């Protein structure tokens, strides 16, 4: 069952202000006055009642300086950022698994498998293209592959690409199709390929760890912005570790399967 990120239960809206909150103004005999402008009007009325000219009173208003504007990070905004990080993590980890599997498939075992030609690039009219995009590849039996190009004029280019690869195969071009005979692997060659597969598996695990590290940095950034608390980050990091462990197990699984294929005579 796939591991999922659990919702964080203590996320609150975070408000920011560039200035301290306004205080309510008071004036003797006036009660509370809600703003400076209201206070100014009150003063004018009191002065006029006592027989003074309003013009005789100069009221300075340094408070007209623009006050700070509050900005709240809503729960919805925080959840959206958190979900985006989680989605990115899973997409990148899935892509890593696909890359590891593709690398394993390109390493031949003793049986014919069209996937070993997946990484062959052909110079097709000056443009490098993947072999399987310009030819149909099949396995008529357990020890041979058949490559049938959609454009017969590309036969020589395909033949050259196969010879130049590190597969150690000798193509047989009859002018219509290319046949490949898959020889049995020696014991020494099987061990060599097993080491290559183990290295590719470890590279996949390193990529998974790097994805986890990037996600942790993203969570820490949200914490610095006061959008997540320290406890939130701990909970999310714990969930992230579970997802990381799950993908590590996937790499171990496909590695063991490939190793078994290589060492089975």
Short mmCIF file of N, CA, C and O in Angstrom, two decimals, residues 207-257:
data_model
loop_
_atom_site.label_atom_id
_atom_site.label_comp_id
_atom_site.label_asym_id
_atom_site.label_seq_id
_atom_site.Cartn_x
_atom_site.Cartn_y
_atom_site.Cartn_z
N UNK A 207 19.88 9.30 -5.89
CA UNK A 207 18.92 10.25 -6.47
C UNK A 207 17.69 10.40 -5.58
O UNK A 207 17.18 11.51 -5.37
N UNK A 208 17.21 9.30 -5.01
CA UNK A 208 16.06 9.33 -4.10
C UNK A 208 16.40 10.16 -2.85
O UNK A 208 15.59 11.00 -2.40
N UNK A 209 17.59 9.96 -2.31
CA UNK A 209 17.99 10.73 -1.11
C UNK A 209 18.09 12.22 -1.43
O UNK A 209 17.74 13.06 -0.59
N UNK A 210 18.57 12.55 -2.61
CA UNK A 210 18.69 13.96 -3.00
C UNK A 210 17.31 14.61 -3.12
O UNK A 210 17.13 15.79 -2.78
N UNK A 211 16.34 13.85 -3.61
CA UNK A 211 14.97 14.37 -3.71
C UNK A 211 14.41 14.64 -2.32
O UNK A 211 13.77 15.66 -2.07
N UNK A 212 14.68 13.73 -1.40
CA UNK A 212 14.25 13.92 0.00
C UNK A 212 14.90 15.17 0.59
O UNK A 212 14.23 15.97 1.26
N UNK A 213 16.19 15.34 0.33
CA UNK A 213 16.90 16.51 0.86
C UNK A 213 16.28 17.82 0.34
O UNK A 213 16.10 18.78 1.10
N UNK A 214 15.95 17.84 -0.95
CA UNK A 214 15.34 19.04 -1.53
C UNK A 214 14.00 19.36 -0.88
O UNK A 214 13.67 20.52 -0.64
N UNK A 215 13.22 18.32 -0.61
CA UNK A 215 11.91 18.53 0.03
C UNK A 215 12.07 19.07 1.45
O UNK A 215 11.33 19.96 1.87
N UNK A 216 13.05 18.54 2.20
CA UNK A 216 13.30 19.02 3.56
C UNK A 216 13.65 20.51 3.53
O UNK A 216 13.18 21.30 4.37
N UNK A 217 14.47 20.91 2.57
CA UNK A 217 14.84 22.32 2.44
C UNK A 217 13.61 23.18 2.16
O UNK A 217 13.50 24.31 2.65
N UNK A 218 12.70 22.66 1.35
CA UNK A 218 11.47 23.40 1.04
C UNK A 218 10.62 23.57 2.29
O UNK A 218 10.04 24.64 2.53
N UNK A 219 10.52 22.52 3.12
CA UNK A 219 9.77 22.62 4.37
C UNK A 219 10.42 23.62 5.32
O UNK A 219 9.73 24.41 5.98
N UNK A 220 11.73 23.58 5.40
CA UNK A 220 12.45 24.51 6.28
C UNK A 220 12.25 25.96 5.83
O UNK A 220 12.19 26.88 6.66
N UNK A 221 12.16 26.16 4.53
CA UNK A 221 11.91 27.50 4.00
C UNK A 221 10.54 28.00 4.46
O UNK A 221 10.38 29.17 4.84
N UNK A 222 9.55 27.12 4.41
CA UNK A 222 8.21 27.50 4.87
C UNK A 222 8.21 27.80 6.37
O UNK A 222 7.48 28.67 6.84
N UNK A 223 9.06 27.08 7.10
CA UNK A 223 9.16 27.34 8.55
C UNK A 223 9.76 28.72 8.80
O UNK A 223 9.29 29.47 9.66
N UNK A 224 10.79 29.09 8.03
CA UNK A 224 11.40 30.41 8.19
C UNK A 224 10.42 31.52 7.84
O UNK A 224 10.47 32.62 8.40
N UNK A 225 9.52 31.22 6.90
CA UNK A 225 8.51 32.21 6.52
C UNK A 225 7.33 32.21 7.48
O UNK A 225 6.34 32.90 7.24
N UNK A 226 7.45 31.41 8.57
CA UNK A 226 6.41 31.33 9.60
C UNK A 226 5.10 30.73 9.07
O UNK A 226 4.03 30.97 9.63
N UNK A 227 5.21 29.95 8.01
CA UNK A 227 4.02 29.29 7.47
C UNK A 227 3.84 27.89 8.05
O UNK A 227 2.75 27.32 7.99
N UNK A 228 4.94 27.33 8.56
CA UNK A 228 4.89 26.04 9.23
C UNK A 228 5.60 26.17 10.57
O UNK A 228 6.59 26.90 10.69
N UNK A 229 5.09 25.44 11.53
CA UNK A 229 5.76 25.44 12.83
C UNK A 229 6.86 24.36 12.82
O UNK A 229 6.93 23.53 11.91
N UNK A 230 7.68 24.35 13.85
CA UNK A 230 8.74 23.34 13.96
C UNK A 230 8.14 21.94 14.04
O UNK A 230 8.66 20.99 13.45
N UNK A 231 7.02 21.81 14.76
CA UNK A 231 6.35 20.51 14.87
C UNK A 231 5.80 20.06 13.52
O UNK A 231 5.83 18.87 13.19
N UNK A 232 5.27 21.02 12.74
CA UNK A 232 4.77 20.70 11.41
C UNK A 232 5.88 20.09 10.56
O UNK A 232 5.69 19.08 9.88
N UNK A 233 7.04 20.73 10.59
CA UNK A 233 8.18 20.27 9.79
C UNK A 233 8.62 18.88 10.22
O UNK A 233 8.94 18.02 9.40
N UNK A 234 8.62 18.63 11.52
CA UNK A 234 9.00 17.30 12.03
C UNK A 234 8.02 16.23 11.53
O UNK A 234 8.44 15.14 11.12
N UNK A 235 6.71 16.54 11.58
CA UNK A 235 5.70 15.58 11.13
C UNK A 235 5.85 15.30 9.63
O UNK A 235 5.79 14.15 9.18
N UNK A 236 6.03 16.38 8.86
CA UNK A 236 6.16 16.22 7.41
C UNK A 236 7.44 15.47 7.05
O UNK A 236 7.46 14.66 6.12
N UNK A 237 8.52 15.74 7.78
CA UNK A 237 9.78 15.05 7.54
C UNK A 237 9.66 13.56 7.84
O UNK A 237 10.24 12.72 7.14
N UNK A 238 8.89 13.25 8.87
CA UNK A 238 8.65 11.84 9.21
C UNK A 238 7.88 11.13 8.10
O UNK A 238 8.23 10.00 7.70
N UNK A 239 6.84 11.79 7.57
CA UNK A 239 6.08 11.22 6.46
C UNK A 239 6.96 11.07 5.23
O UNK A 239 6.87 10.07 4.49
N UNK A 240 7.81 12.06 5.00
CA UNK A 240 8.70 12.03 3.84
C UNK A 240 9.68 10.86 3.92
O UNK A 240 9.98 10.22 2.91
N UNK A 241 10.16 10.58 5.11
CA UNK A 241 11.08 9.46 5.30
C UNK A 241 10.40 8.13 4.97
O UNK A 241 11.02 7.22 4.38
N UNK A 242 9.12 8.01 5.32
CA UNK A 242 8.38 6.78 5.00
C UNK A 242 8.26 6.60 3.49
O UNK A 242 8.41 5.48 2.98
N UNK A 243 7.98 7.70 2.78
CA UNK A 243 7.89 7.64 1.32
C UNK A 243 9.25 7.28 0.73
O UNK A 243 9.36 6.46 -0.19
N UNK A 244 10.31 7.87 1.27
CA UNK A 244 11.67 7.59 0.80
C UNK A 244 12.01 6.11 0.98
O UNK A 244 12.54 5.47 0.08
N UNK A 245 11.69 5.57 2.15
CA UNK A 245 11.95 4.15 2.42
C UNK A 245 11.19 3.25 1.44
O UNK A 245 11.71 2.21 1.00
N UNK A 246 9.98 3.66 1.11
CA UNK A 246 9.16 2.88 0.17
C UNK A 246 9.83 2.79 -1.20
O UNK A 246 9.90 1.71 -1.82
N UNK A 247 10.36 3.92 -1.68
CA UNK A 247 11.01 3.92 -2.99
C UNK A 247 12.37 3.24 -2.96
O UNK A 247 12.81 2.67 -3.96
N UNK A 248 13.05 3.28 -1.83
CA UNK A 248 14.30 2.53 -1.67
C UNK A 248 14.03 1.03 -1.82
O UNK A 248 14.80 0.30 -2.45
N UNK A 249 12.92 0.57 -1.23
CA UNK A 249 12.55 -0.84 -1.32
C UNK A 249 12.23 -1.23 -2.77
O UNK A 249 12.52 -2.35 -3.21
N UNK A 250 11.63 -0.30 -3.52
CA UNK A 250 11.33 -0.57 -4.92
C UNK A 250 12.61 -0.80 -5.72
O UNK A 250 12.69 -1.70 -6.56
N UNK A 251 13.61 0.03 -5.44
CA UNK A 251 14.90 -0.13 -6.14
C UNK A 251 15.54 -1.46 -5.76
O UNK A 251 16.06 -2.18 -6.63
N UNK A 252 15.49 -1.80 -4.48
CA UNK A 252 16.05 -3.09 -4.03
C UNK A 252 15.35 -4.26 -4.73
O UNK A 252 16.00 -5.24 -5.12
N UNK A 253 14.04 -4.13 -4.89
CA UNK A 253 13.25 -5.20 -5.50
C UNK A 253 13.64 -5.44 -6.96
O UNK A 253 13.90 -6.57 -7.37
N UNK A 254 13.70 -4.36 -7.75
CA UNK A 254 14.02 -4.54 -9.17
C UNK A 254 15.50 -4.90 -9.35
O UNK A 254 15.87 -5.57 -10.33
N UNK A 255 16.34 -4.48 -8.40
CA UNK A 255 17.76 -4.86 -8.47
C UNK A 255 17.93 -6.36 -8.25
O UNK A 255 18.64 -7.06 -8.99
N UNK A 256 17.26 -6.89 -7.22
CA UNK A 256 17.36 -8.32 -6.93
C UNK A 256 16.83 -9.16 -8.09
O UNK A 256 17.37 -10.23 -8.42
N UNK A 257 15.75 -8.67 -8.72
CA UNK A 257 15.19 -9.38 -9.86
C UNK A 257 16.18 -9.43 -11.04
O UNK A 257 16.37 -10.47 -11.66
#
